[in-house]
PDB file of N, CA and C in Angstrom:
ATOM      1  N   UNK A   1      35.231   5.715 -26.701  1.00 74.00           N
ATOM      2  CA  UNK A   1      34.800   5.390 -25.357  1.00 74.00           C
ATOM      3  C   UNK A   1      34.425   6.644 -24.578  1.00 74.00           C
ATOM      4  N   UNK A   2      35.053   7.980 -24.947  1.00 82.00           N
ATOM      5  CA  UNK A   2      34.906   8.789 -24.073  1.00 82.00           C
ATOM      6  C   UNK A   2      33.236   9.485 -24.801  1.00 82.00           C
ATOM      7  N   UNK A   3      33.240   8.916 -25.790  1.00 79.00           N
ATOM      8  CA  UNK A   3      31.813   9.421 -25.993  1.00 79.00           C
ATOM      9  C   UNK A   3      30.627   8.735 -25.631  1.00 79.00           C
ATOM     10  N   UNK A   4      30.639   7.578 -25.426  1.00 76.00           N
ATOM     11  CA  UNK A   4      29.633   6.950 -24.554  1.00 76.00           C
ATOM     12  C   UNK A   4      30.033   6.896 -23.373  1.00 76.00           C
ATOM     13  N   UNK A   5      31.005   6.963 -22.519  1.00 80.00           N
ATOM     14  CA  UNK A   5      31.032   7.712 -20.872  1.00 80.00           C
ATOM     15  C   UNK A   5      29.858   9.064 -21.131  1.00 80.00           C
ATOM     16  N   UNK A   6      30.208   9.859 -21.517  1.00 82.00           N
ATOM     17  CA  UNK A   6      29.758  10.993 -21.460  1.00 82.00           C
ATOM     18  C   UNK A   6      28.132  10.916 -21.572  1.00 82.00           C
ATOM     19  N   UNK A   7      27.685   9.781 -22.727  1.00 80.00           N
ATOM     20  CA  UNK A   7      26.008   9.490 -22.816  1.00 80.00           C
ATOM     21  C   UNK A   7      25.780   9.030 -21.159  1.00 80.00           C
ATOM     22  N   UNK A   8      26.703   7.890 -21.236  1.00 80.00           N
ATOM     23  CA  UNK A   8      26.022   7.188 -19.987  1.00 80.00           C
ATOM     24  C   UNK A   8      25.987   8.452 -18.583  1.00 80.00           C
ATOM     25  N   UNK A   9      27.193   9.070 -18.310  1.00 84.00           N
ATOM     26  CA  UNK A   9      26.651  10.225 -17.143  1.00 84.00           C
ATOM     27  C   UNK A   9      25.684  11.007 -17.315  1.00 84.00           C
ATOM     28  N   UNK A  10      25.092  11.665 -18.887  1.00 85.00           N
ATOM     29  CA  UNK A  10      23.651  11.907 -18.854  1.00 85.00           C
ATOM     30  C   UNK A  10      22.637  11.360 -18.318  1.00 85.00           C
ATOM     31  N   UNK A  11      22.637   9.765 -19.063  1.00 82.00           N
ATOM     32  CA  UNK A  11      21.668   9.216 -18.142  1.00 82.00           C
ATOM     33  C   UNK A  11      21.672   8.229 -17.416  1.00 82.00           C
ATOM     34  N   UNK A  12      21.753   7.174 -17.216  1.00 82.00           N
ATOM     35  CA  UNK A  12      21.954   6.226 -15.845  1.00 82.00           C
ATOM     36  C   UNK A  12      23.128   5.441 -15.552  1.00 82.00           C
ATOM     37  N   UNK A  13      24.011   6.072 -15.896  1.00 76.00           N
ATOM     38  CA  UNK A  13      25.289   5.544 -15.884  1.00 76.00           C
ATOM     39  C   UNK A  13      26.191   4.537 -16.603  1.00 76.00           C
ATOM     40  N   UNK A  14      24.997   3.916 -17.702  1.00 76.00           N
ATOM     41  CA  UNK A  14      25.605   2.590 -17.850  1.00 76.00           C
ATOM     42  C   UNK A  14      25.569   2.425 -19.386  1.00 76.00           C
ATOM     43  N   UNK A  15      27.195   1.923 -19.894  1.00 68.00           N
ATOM     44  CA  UNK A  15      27.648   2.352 -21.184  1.00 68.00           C
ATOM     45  C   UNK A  15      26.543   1.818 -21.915  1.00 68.00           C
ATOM     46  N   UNK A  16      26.611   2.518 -23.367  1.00 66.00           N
ATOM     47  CA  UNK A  16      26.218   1.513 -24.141  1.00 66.00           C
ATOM     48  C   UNK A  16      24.771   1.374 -24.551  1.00 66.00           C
ATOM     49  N   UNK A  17      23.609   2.149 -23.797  1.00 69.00           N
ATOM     50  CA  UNK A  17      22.565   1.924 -22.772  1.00 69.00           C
ATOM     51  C   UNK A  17      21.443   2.382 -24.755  1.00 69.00           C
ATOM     52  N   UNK A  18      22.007   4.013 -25.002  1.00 68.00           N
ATOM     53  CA  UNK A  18      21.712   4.269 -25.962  1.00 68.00           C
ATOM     54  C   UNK A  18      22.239   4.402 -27.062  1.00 68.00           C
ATOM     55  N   UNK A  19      21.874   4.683 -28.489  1.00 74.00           N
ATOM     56  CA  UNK A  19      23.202   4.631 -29.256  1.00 74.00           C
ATOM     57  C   UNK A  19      23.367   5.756 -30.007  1.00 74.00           C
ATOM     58  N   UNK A  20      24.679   6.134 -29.980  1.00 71.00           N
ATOM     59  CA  UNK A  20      25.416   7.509 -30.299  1.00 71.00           C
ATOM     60  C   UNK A  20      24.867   7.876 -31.263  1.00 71.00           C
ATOM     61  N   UNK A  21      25.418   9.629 -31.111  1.00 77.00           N
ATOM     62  CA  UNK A  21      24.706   9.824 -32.410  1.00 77.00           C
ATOM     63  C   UNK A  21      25.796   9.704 -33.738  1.00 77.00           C
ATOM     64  N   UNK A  22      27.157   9.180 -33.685  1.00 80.00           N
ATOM     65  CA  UNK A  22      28.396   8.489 -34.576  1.00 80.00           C
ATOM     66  C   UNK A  22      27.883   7.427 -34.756  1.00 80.00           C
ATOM     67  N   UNK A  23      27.618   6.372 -35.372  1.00 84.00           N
ATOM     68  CA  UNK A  23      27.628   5.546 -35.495  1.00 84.00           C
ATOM     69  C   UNK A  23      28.717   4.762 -35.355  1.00 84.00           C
ATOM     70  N   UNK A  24      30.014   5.385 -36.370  1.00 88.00           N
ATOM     71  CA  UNK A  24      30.644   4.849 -36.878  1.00 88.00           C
ATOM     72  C   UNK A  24      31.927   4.532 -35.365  1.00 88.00           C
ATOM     73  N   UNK A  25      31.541   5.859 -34.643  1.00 83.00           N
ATOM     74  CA  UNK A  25      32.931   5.609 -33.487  1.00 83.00           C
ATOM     75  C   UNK A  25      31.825   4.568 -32.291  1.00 83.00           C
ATOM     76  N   UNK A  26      30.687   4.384 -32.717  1.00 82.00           N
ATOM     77  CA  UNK A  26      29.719   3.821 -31.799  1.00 82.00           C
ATOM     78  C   UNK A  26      30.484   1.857 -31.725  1.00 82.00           C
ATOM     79  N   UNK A  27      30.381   1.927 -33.256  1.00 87.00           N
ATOM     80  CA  UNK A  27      31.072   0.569 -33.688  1.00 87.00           C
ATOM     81  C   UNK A  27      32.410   0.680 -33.280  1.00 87.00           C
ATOM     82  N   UNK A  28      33.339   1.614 -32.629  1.00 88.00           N
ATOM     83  CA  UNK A  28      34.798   1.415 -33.069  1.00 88.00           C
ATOM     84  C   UNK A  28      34.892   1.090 -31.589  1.00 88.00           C
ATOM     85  N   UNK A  29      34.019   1.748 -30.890  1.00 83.00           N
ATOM     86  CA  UNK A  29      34.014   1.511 -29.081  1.00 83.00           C
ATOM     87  C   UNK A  29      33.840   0.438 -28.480  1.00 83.00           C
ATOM     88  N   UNK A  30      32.305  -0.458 -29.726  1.00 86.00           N
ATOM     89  CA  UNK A  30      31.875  -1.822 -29.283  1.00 86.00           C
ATOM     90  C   UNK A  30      33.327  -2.497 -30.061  1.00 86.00           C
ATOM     91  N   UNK A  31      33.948  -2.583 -30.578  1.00 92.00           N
ATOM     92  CA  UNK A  31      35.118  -3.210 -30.823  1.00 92.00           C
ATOM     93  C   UNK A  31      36.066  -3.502 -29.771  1.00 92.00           C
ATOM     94  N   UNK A  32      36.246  -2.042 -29.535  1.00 90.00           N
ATOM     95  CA  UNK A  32      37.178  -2.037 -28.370  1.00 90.00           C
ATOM     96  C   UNK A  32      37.297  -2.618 -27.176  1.00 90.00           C
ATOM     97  N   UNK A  33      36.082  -2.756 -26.964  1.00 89.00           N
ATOM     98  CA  UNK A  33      35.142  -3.313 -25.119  1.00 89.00           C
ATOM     99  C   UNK A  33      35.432  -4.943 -25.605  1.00 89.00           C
ATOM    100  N   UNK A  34      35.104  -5.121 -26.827  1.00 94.00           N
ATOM    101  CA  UNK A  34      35.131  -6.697 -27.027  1.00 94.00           C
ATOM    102  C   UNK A  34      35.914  -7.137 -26.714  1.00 94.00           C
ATOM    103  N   UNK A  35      37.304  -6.481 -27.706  1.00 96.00           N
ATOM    104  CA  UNK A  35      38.382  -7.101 -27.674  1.00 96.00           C
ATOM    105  C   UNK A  35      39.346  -7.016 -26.505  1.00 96.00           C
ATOM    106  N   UNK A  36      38.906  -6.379 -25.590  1.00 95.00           N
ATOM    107  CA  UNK A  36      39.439  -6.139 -24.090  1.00 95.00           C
ATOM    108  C   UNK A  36      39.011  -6.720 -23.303  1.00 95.00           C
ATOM    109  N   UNK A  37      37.645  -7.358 -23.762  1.00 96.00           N
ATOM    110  CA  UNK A  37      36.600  -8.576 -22.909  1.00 96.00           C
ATOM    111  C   UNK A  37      37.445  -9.421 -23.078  1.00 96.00           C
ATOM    112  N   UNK A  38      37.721  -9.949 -24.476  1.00 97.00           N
ATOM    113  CA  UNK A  38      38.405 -10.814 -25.112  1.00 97.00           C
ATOM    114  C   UNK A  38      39.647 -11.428 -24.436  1.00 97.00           C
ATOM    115  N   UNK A  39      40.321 -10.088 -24.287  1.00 97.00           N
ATOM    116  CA  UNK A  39      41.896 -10.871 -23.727  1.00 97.00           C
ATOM    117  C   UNK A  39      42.027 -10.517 -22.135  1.00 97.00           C
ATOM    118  N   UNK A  40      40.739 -10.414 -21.739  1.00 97.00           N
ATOM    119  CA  UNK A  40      40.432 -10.581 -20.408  1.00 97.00           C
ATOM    120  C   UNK A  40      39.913 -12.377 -20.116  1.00 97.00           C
ATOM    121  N   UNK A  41      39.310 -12.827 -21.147  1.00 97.00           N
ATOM    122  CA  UNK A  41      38.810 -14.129 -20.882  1.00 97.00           C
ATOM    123  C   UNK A  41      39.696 -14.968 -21.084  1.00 97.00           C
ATOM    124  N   UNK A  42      40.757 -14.542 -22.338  1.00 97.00           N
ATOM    125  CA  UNK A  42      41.992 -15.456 -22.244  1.00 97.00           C
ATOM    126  C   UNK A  42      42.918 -15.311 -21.213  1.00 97.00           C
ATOM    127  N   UNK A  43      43.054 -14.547 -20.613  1.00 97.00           N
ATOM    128  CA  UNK A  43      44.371 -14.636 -19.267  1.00 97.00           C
ATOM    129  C   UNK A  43      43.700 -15.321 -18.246  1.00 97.00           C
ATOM    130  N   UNK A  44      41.821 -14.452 -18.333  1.00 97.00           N
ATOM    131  CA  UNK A  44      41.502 -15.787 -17.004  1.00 97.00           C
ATOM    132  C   UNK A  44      41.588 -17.362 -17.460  1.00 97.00           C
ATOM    133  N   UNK A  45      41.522 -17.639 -18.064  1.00 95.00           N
ATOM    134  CA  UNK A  45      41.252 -19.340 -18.447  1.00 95.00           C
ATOM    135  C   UNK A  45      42.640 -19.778 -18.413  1.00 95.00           C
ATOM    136  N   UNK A  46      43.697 -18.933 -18.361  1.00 96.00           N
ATOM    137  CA  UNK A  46      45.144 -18.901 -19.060  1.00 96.00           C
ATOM    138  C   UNK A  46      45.759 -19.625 -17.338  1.00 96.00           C
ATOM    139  N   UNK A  47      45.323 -18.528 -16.157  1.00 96.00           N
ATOM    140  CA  UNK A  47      45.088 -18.347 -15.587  1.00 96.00           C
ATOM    141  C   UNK A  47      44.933 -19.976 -14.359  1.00 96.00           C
ATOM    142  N   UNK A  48      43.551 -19.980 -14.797  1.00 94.00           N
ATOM    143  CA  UNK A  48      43.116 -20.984 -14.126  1.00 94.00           C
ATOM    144  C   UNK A  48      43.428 -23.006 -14.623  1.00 94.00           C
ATOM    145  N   UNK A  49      44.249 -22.595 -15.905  1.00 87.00           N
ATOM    146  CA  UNK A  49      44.612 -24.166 -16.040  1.00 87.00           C
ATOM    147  C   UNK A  49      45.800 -24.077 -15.775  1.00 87.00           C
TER     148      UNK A  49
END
């Protein structure tokens, strides 16, 4: 993650935008965001019933 912060303050702020020159930690970051999306959507729904 801290390596696409660092792309995105190069250029327009916003993660993700281009893709690293890792590939491999490129994939380990989009993992990460998911799975934090992820158990962000389960507490809201968790949440709201």
């Amino acid at each position: 993650l801290e390596n696409m912060a660092a792309e995105a303050v190069k250029r327009d702020g916003r993660l993700a935008r281009f893709p690293l020159g890792d590939k491999n930690k490129e994939v380990i970051s989009h993992r990460f965001l998911l799975s934090k999306i992820t158990d962000l959507i389960e507490e809201h729904i968790s949440a709201i019933s």
